[in-house]
mmCIF file of C-alpha atoms and ligand atoms in Angstrom:
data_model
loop_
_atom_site.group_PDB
_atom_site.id
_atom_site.type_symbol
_atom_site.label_atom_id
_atom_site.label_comp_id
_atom_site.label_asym_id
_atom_site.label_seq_id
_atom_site.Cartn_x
_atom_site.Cartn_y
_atom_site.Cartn_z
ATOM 1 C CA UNK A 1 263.586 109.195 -69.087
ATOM 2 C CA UNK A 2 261.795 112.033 -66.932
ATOM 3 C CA UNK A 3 259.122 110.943 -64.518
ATOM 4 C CA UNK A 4 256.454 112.827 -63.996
ATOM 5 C CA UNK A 5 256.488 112.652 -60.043
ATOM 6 C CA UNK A 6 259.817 111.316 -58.508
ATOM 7 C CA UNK A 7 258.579 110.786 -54.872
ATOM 8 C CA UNK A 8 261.016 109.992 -51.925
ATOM 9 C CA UNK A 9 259.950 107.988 -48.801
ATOM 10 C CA UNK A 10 257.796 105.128 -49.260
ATOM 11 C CA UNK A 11 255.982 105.511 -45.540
ATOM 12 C CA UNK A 12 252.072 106.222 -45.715
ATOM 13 C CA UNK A 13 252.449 109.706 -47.114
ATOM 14 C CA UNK A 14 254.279 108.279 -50.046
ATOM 15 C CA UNK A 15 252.574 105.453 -51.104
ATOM 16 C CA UNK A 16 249.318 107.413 -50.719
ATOM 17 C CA UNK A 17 250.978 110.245 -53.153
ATOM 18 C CA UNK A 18 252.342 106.941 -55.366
ATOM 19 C CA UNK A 19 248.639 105.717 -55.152
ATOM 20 C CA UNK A 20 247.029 108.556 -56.686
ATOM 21 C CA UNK A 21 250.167 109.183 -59.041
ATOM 22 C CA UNK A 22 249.581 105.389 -60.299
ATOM 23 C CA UNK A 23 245.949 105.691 -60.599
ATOM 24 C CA UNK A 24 245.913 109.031 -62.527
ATOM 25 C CA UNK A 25 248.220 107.842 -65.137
ATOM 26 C CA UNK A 26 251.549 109.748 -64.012
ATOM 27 C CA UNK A 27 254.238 108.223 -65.269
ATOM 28 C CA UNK A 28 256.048 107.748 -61.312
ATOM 29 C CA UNK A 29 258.697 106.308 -59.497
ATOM 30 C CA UNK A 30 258.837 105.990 -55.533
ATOM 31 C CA UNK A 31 262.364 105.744 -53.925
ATOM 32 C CA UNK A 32 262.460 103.849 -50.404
ATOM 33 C CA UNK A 33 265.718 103.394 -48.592
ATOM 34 C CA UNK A 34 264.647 100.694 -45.600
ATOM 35 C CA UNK A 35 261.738 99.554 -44.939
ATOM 36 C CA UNK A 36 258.073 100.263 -47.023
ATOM 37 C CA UNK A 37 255.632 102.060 -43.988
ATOM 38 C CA UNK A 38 257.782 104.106 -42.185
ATOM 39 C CA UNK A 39 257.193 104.063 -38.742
ATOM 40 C CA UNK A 40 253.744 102.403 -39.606
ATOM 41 C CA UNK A 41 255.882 99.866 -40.257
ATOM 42 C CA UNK A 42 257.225 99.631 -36.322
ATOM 43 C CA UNK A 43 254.163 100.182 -34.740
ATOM 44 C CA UNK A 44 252.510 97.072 -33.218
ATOM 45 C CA UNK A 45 248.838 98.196 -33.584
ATOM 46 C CA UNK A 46 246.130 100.621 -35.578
ATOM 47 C CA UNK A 47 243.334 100.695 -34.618
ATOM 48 C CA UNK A 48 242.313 104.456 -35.819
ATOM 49 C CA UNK A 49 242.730 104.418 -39.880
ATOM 50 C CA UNK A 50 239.063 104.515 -40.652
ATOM 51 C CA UNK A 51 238.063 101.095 -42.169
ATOM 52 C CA UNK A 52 240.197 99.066 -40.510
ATOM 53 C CA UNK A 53 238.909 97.448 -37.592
ATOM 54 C CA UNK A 54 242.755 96.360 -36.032
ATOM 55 C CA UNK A 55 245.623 96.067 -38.190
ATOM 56 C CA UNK A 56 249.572 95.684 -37.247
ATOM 57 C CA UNK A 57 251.644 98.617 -38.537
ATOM 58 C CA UNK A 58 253.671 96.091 -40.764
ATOM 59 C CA UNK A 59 250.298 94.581 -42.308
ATOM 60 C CA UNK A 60 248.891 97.686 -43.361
ATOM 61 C CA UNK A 61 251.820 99.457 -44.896
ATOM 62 C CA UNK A 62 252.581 96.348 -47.331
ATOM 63 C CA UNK A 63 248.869 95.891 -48.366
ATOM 64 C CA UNK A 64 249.376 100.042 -49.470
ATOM 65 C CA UNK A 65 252.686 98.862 -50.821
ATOM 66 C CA UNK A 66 251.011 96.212 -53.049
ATOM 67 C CA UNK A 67 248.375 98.928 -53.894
ATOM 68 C CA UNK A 68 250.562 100.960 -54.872
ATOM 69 C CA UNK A 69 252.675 98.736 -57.400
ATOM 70 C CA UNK A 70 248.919 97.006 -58.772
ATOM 71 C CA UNK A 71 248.771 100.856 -60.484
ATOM 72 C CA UNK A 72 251.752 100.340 -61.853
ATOM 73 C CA UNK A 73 254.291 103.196 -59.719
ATOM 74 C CA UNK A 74 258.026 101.973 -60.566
ATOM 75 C CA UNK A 75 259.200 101.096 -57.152
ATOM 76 C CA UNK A 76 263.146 101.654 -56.372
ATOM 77 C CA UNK A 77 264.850 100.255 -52.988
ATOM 78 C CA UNK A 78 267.687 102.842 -52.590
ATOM 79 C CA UNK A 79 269.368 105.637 -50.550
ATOM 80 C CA UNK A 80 268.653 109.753 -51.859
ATOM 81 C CA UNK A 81 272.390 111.164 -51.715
ATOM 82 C CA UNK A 82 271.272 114.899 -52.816
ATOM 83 C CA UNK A 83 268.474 116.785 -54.893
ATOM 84 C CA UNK A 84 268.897 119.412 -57.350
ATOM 85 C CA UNK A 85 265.798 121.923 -57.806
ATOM 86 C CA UNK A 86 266.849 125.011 -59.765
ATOM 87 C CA UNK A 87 266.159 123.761 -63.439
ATOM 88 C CA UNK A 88 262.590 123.304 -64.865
ATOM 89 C CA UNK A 89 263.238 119.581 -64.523
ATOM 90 C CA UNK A 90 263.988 118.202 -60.853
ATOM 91 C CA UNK A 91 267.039 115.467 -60.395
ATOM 92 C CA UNK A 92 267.604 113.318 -57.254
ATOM 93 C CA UNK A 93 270.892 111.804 -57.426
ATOM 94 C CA UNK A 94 270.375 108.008 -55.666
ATOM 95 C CA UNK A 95 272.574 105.130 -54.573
ATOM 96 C CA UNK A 96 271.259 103.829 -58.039
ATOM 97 C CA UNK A 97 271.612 106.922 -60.525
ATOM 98 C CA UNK A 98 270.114 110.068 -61.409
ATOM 99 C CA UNK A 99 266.417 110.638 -61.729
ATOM 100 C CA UNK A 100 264.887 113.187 -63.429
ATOM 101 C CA UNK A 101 261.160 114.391 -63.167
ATOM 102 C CA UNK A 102 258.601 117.446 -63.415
ATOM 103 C CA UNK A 103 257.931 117.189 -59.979
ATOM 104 C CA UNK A 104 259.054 115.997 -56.880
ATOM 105 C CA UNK A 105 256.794 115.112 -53.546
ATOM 106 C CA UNK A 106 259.209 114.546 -50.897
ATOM 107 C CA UNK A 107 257.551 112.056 -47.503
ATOM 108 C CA UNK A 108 261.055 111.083 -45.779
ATOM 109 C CA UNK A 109 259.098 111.218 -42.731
ATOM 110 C CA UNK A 110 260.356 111.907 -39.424
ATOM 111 C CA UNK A 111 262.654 109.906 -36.905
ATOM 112 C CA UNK A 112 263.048 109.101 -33.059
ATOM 113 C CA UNK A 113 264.341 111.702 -31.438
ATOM 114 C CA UNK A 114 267.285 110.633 -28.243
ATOM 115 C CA UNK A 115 266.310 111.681 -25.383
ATOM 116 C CA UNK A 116 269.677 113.101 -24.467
ATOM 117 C CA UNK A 117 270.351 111.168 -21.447
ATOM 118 C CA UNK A 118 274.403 110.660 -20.267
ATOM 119 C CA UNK A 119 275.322 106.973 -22.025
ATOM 120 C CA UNK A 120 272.306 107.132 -24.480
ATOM 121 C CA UNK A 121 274.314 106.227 -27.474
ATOM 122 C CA UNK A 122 276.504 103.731 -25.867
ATOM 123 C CA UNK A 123 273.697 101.695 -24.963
ATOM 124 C CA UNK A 124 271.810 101.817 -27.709
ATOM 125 C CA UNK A 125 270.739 98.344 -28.529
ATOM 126 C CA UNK A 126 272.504 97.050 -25.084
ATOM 127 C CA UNK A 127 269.209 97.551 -23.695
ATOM 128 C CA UNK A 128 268.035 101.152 -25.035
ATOM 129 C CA UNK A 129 265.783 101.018 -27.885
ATOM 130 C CA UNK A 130 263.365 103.352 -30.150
ATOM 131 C CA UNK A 131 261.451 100.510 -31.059
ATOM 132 C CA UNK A 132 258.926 97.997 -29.716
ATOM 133 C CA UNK A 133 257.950 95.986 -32.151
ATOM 134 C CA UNK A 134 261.451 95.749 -32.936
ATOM 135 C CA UNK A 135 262.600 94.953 -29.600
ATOM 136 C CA UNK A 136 260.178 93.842 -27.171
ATOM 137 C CA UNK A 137 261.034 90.312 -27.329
ATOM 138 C CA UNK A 138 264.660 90.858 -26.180
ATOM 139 C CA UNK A 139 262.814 91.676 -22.651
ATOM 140 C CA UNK A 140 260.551 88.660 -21.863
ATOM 141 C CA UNK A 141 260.034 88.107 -18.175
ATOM 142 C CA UNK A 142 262.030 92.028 -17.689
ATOM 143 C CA UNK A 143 262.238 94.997 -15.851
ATOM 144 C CA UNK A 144 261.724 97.673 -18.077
ATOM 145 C CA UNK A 145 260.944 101.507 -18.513
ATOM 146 C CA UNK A 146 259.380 103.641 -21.245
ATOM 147 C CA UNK A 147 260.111 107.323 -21.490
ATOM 148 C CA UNK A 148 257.436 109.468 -22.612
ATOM 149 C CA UNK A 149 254.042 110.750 -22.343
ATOM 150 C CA UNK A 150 252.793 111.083 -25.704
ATOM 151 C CA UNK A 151 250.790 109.215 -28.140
ATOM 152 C CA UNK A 152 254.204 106.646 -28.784
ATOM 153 C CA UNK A 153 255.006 106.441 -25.258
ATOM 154 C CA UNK A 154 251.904 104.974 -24.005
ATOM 155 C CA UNK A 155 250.881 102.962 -27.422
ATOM 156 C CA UNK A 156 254.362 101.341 -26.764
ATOM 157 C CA UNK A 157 253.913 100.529 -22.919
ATOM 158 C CA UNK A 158 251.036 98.956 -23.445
ATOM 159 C CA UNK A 159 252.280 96.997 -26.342
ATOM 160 C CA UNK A 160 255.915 96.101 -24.052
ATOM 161 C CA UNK A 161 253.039 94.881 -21.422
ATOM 162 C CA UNK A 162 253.193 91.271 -23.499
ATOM 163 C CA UNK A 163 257.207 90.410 -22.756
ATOM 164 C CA UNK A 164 258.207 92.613 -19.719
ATOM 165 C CA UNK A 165 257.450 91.542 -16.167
ATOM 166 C CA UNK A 166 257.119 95.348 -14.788
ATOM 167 C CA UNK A 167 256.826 98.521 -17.138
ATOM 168 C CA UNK A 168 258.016 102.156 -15.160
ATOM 169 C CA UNK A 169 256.878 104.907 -17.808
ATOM 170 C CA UNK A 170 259.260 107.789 -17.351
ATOM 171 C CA UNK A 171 257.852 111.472 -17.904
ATOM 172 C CA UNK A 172 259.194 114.621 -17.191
ATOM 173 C CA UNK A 173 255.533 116.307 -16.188
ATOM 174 C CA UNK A 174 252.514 115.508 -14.475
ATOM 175 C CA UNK A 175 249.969 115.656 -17.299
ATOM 176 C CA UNK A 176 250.456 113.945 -20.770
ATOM 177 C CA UNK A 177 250.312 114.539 -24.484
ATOM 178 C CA UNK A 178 248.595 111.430 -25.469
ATOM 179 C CA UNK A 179 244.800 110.280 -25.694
ATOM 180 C CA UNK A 180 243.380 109.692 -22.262
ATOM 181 C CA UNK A 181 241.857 106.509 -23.443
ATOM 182 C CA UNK A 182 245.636 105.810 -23.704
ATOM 183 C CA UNK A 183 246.878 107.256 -20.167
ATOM 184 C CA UNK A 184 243.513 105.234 -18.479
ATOM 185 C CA UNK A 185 244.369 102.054 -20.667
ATOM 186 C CA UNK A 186 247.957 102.180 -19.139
ATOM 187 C CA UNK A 187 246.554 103.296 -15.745
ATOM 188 C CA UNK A 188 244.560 100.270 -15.431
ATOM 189 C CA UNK A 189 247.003 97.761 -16.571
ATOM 190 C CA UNK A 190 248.839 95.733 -13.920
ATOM 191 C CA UNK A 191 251.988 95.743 -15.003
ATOM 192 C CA UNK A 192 252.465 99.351 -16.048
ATOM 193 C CA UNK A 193 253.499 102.077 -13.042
ATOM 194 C CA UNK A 194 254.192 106.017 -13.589
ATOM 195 C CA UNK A 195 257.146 108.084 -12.266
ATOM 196 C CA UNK A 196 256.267 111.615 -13.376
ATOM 197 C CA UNK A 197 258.066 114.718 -12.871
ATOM 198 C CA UNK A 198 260.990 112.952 -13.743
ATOM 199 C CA UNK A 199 263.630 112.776 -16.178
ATOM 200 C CA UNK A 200 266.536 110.327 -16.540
ATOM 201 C CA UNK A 201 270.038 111.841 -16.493
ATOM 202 C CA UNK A 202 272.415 108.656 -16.826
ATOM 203 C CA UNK A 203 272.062 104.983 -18.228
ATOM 204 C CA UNK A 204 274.636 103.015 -16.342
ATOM 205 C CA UNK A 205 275.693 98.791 -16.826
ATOM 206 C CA UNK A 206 278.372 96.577 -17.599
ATOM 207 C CA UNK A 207 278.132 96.330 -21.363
ATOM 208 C CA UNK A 208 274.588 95.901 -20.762
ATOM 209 C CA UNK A 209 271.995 98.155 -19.501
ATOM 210 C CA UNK A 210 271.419 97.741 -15.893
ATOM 211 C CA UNK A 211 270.076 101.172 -14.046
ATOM 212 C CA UNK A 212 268.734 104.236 -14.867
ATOM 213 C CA UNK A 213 269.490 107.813 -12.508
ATOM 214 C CA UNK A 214 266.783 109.703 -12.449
ATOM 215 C CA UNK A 215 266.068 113.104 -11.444
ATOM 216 C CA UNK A 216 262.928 114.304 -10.052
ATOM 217 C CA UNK A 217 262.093 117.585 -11.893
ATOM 218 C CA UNK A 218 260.648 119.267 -9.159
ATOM 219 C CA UNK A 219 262.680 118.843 -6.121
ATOM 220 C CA UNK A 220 265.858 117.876 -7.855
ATOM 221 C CA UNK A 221 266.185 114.915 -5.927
ATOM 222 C CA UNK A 222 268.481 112.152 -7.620
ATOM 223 C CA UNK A 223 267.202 107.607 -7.800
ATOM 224 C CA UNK A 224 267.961 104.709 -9.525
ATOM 225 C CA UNK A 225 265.866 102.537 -10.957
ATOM 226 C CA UNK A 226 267.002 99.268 -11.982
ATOM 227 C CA UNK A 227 266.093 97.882 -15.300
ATOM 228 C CA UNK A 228 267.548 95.882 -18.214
ATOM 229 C CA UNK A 229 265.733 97.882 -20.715
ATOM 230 C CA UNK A 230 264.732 101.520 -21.934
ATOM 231 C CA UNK A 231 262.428 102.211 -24.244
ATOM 232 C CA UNK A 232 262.523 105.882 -25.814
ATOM 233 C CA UNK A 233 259.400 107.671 -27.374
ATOM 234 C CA UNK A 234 260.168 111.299 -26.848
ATOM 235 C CA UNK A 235 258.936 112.635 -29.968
ATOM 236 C CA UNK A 236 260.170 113.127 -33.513
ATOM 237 C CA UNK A 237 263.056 114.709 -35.800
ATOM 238 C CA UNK A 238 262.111 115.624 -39.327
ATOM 239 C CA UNK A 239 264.484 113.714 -41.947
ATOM 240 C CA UNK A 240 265.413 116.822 -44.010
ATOM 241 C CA UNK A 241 269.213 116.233 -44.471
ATOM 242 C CA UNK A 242 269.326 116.133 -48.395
ATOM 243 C CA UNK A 243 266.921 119.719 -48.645
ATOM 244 C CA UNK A 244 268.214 121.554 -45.929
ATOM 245 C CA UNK A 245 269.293 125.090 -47.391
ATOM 246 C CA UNK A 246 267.627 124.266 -50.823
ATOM 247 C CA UNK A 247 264.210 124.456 -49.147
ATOM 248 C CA UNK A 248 262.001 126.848 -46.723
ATOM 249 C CA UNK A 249 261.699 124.957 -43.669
ATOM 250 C CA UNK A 250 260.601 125.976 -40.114
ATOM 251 C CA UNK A 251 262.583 126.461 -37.063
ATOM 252 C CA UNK A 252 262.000 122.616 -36.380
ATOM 253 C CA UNK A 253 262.871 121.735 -39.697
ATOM 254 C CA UNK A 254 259.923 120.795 -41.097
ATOM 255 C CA UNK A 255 259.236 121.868 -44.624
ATOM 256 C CA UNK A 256 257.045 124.651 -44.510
ATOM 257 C CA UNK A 257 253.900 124.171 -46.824
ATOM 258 C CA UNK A 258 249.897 125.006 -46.479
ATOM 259 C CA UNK A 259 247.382 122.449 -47.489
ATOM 260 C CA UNK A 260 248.539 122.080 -50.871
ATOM 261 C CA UNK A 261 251.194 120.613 -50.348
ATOM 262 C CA UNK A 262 252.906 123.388 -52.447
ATOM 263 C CA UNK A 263 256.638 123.776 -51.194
ATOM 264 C CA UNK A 264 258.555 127.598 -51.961
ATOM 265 C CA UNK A 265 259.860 125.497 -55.273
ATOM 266 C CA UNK A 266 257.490 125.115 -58.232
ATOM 267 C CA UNK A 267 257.250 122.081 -58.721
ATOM 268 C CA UNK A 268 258.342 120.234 -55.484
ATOM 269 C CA UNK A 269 255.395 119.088 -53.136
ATOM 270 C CA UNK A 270 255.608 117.804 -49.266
ATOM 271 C CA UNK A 271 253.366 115.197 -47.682
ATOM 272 C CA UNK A 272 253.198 114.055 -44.352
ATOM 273 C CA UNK A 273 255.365 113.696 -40.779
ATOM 274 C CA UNK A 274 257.964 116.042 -42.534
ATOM 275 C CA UNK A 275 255.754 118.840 -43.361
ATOM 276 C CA UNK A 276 254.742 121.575 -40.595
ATOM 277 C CA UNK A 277 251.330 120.484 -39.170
ATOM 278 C CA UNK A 278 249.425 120.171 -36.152
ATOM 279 C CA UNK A 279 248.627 116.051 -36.350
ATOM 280 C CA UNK A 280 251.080 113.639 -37.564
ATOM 281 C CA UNK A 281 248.617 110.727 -38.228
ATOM 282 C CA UNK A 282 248.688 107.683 -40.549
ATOM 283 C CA UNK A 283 245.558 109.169 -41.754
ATOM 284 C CA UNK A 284 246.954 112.769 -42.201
ATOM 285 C CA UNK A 285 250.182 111.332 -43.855
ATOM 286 C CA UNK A 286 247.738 109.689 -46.579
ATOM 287 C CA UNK A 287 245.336 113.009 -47.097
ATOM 288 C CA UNK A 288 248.704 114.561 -47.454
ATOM 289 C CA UNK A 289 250.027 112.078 -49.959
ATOM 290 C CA UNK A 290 247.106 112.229 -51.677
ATOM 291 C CA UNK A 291 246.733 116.124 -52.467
ATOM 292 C CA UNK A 292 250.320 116.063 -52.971
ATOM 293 C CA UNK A 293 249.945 114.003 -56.000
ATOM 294 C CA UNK A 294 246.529 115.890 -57.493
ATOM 295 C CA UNK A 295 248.794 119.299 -56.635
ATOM 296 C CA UNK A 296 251.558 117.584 -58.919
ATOM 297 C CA UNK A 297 249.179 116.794 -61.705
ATOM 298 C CA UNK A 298 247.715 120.104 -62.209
ATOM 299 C CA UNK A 299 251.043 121.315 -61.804
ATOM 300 C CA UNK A 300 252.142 119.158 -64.921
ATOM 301 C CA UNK A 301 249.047 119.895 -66.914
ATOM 302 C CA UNK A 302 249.675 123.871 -66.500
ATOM 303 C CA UNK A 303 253.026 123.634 -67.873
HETATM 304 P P1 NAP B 401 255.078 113.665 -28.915
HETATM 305 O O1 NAP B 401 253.609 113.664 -29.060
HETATM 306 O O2 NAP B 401 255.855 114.838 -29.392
HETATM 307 O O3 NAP B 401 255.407 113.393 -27.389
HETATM 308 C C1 NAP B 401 256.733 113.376 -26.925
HETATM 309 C C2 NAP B 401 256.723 113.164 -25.431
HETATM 310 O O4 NAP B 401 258.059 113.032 -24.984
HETATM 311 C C3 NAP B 401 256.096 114.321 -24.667
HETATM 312 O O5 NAP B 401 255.348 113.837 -23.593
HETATM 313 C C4 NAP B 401 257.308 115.112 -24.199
HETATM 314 O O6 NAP B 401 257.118 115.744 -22.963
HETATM 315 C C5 NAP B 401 258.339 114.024 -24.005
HETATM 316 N N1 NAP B 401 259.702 114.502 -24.233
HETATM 317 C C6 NAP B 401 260.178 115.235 -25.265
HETATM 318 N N2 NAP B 401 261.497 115.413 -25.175
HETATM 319 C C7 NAP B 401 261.874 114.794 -24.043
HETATM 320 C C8 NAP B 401 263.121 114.609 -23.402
HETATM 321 N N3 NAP B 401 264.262 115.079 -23.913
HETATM 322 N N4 NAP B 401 263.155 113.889 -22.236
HETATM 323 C C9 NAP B 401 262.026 113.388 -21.725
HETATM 324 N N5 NAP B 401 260.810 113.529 -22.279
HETATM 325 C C10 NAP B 401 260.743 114.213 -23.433
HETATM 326 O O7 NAP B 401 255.755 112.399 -29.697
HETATM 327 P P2 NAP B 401 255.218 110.928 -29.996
HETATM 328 O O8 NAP B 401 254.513 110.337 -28.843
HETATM 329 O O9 NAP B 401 256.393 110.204 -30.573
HETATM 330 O O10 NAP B 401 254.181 111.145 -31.159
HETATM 331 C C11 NAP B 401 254.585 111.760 -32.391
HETATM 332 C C12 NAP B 401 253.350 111.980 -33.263
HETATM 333 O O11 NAP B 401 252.807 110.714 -33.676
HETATM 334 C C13 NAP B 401 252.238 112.686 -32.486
HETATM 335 O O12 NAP B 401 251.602 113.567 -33.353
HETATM 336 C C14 NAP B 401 251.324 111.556 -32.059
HETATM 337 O O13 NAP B 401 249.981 111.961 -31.876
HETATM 338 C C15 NAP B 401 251.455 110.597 -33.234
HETATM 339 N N6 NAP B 401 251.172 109.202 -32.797
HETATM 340 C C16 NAP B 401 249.864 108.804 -32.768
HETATM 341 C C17 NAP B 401 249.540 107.520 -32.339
HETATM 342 C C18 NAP B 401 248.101 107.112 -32.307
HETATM 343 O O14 NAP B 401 247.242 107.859 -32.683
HETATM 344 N N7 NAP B 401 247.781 105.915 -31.836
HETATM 345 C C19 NAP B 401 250.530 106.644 -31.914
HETATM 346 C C20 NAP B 401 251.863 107.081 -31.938
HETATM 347 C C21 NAP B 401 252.162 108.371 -32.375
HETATM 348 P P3 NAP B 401 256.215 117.073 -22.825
HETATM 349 O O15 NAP B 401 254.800 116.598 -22.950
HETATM 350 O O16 NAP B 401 256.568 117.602 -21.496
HETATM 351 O O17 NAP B 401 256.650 117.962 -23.954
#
């Protein structure tokens, strides 16, 4: 069978493409490999997707999940091993067979980045973690820290505020990428102090994660803090692994692509946190998805 929109990544951008691909009639399948929502699906809170007073991340991407399969969108739980673009018809080879389709809209989304700290990886899940709504609970009554200052960093501080006794958010400047309803809301909060101008060079423990050294950035001057966890919001990698070299992307590896959605390959569309743009938003993610899929329709109907 060939699909009329194969899409991959089943986070807002996708399911918003899948939406509009159901609704219009195209024949579609959407290909998820973990969990439905993306990061929407880790995040605690949302309280800016316009018609939603308060959601949590995990309700709101499986009410556009069930959207999405009420207009009928094939749904397939499975891993993309490659992508092949040069013929009229697209394939993406999964973990469960080849598909075939006239277009492709590719939403894998972006990832946490590491922070690149000495003994990151070893103590990854022995007390450093890229999630809070994963997490959190694991540090009830704790001494924590959060490294960031961006939209994630102080969304999740606030959020870690419920289990953790203290909360030391980490950043490497004095003035912040996120919201300043965010940096005041964190300001204000009890529990929640700032070490700026500082990065952390080492996580150090027995097994577990016990102290952090931290360097301040402007005098060079060396601490430790102690803490039994480390939470790690320092921005995002684009997941590009299966179209890297078959694809224009930018220096960052996001796939290059104006507000069309239109990729350098006829035929293959991008929506959301993996294409180059200014605001990675729920909200943006879902225009995205949904031009993506109009852009694939016409796209079927001139050919
Ligand atoms: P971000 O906005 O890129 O912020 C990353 C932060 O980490 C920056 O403060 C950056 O410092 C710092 N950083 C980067 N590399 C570092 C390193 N190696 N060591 C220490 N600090 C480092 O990333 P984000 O907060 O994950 O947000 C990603 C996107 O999602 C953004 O577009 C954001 O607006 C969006 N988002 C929105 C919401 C919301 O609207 N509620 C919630 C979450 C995320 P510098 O500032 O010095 O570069």
């Amino acid at each position: 069978m060939i699909y009329d929109v194969i899409i991959i990544g089943g986070g807002p951008a996708g399911l918003s493409a899948g939406l509009y691909a159901g609704r219009g009639k195209l024949n579609t399948v959407l290909i998820e490999k973990e969990t439905f929502g993306g990061q929407t699906s880790t995040t605690h809170e949302v309280e800016n997707y316009p018609g939603v007073l308060k959601v949590t991340g995990p309700e709101l991407s499986e009410t556009m999940k069930e959207q999405v399969e009420k207009f009928g969108v094939e749904i397939l739980k499975g891993d993309v091993e490659s992508v092949k673009f040069d013929d009229k018809i697209k394939k993406v080879i999964t973990s469960k067979g080849e598909l075939q389709g006239k277009t492709v809209i590719l939403a894998m989304g972006a990832k946490p980045r590491l922070a690149g700290f000495k003994n990151e990886e070893e103590f990854r899940s022995m007390g450093v973690s890229y999630c809070a709504t994963c997490d959190g609970a694991f540090f009830e009554g704790m001494d924590i820290a959060v490294i960031g200052g961006g939209d994630s960093a102080l969304t999740e501080a606030i959020f870690l505020t419920r289990f953790a006794k203290s909360i030391k958010i980490i950043h490497r400047r004095d003035e912040f990428r996120a919201a300043k309803s965010l940096v005041n809301k964190a300001k204000e909060h009890e529990k929640i102090e700032f070490i700026l101008n500082s990065v952390v060079e080492e996580a150090q423990g027995d097994g577990l994660l016990e102290k952090l050294i931290l360097k301040n950035t402007l005098t060079g001057e060396k601490s430790e803090l102690e803490v039994s966890g480390c939470f790690v919001f320092v921005g995002l990698d684009p997941i590009n692994d299966i179209i890297k070299g078959k694809i224009e992307l930018d220096e960052g590896g996001y796939v290059l692509a104006g507000e069309d959605m239109k990729t350098n390959i006829d035929g293959v569309f991008v929506a959301g946190d993996l294409r180059k743009k200014d605001l990675r938003q729920i909200i943006t993610a879902a225009s995205d998805g949904a031009i993506a899929s109009i852009m694939a329709e016409k796209f079927i109907e001139g050919h």
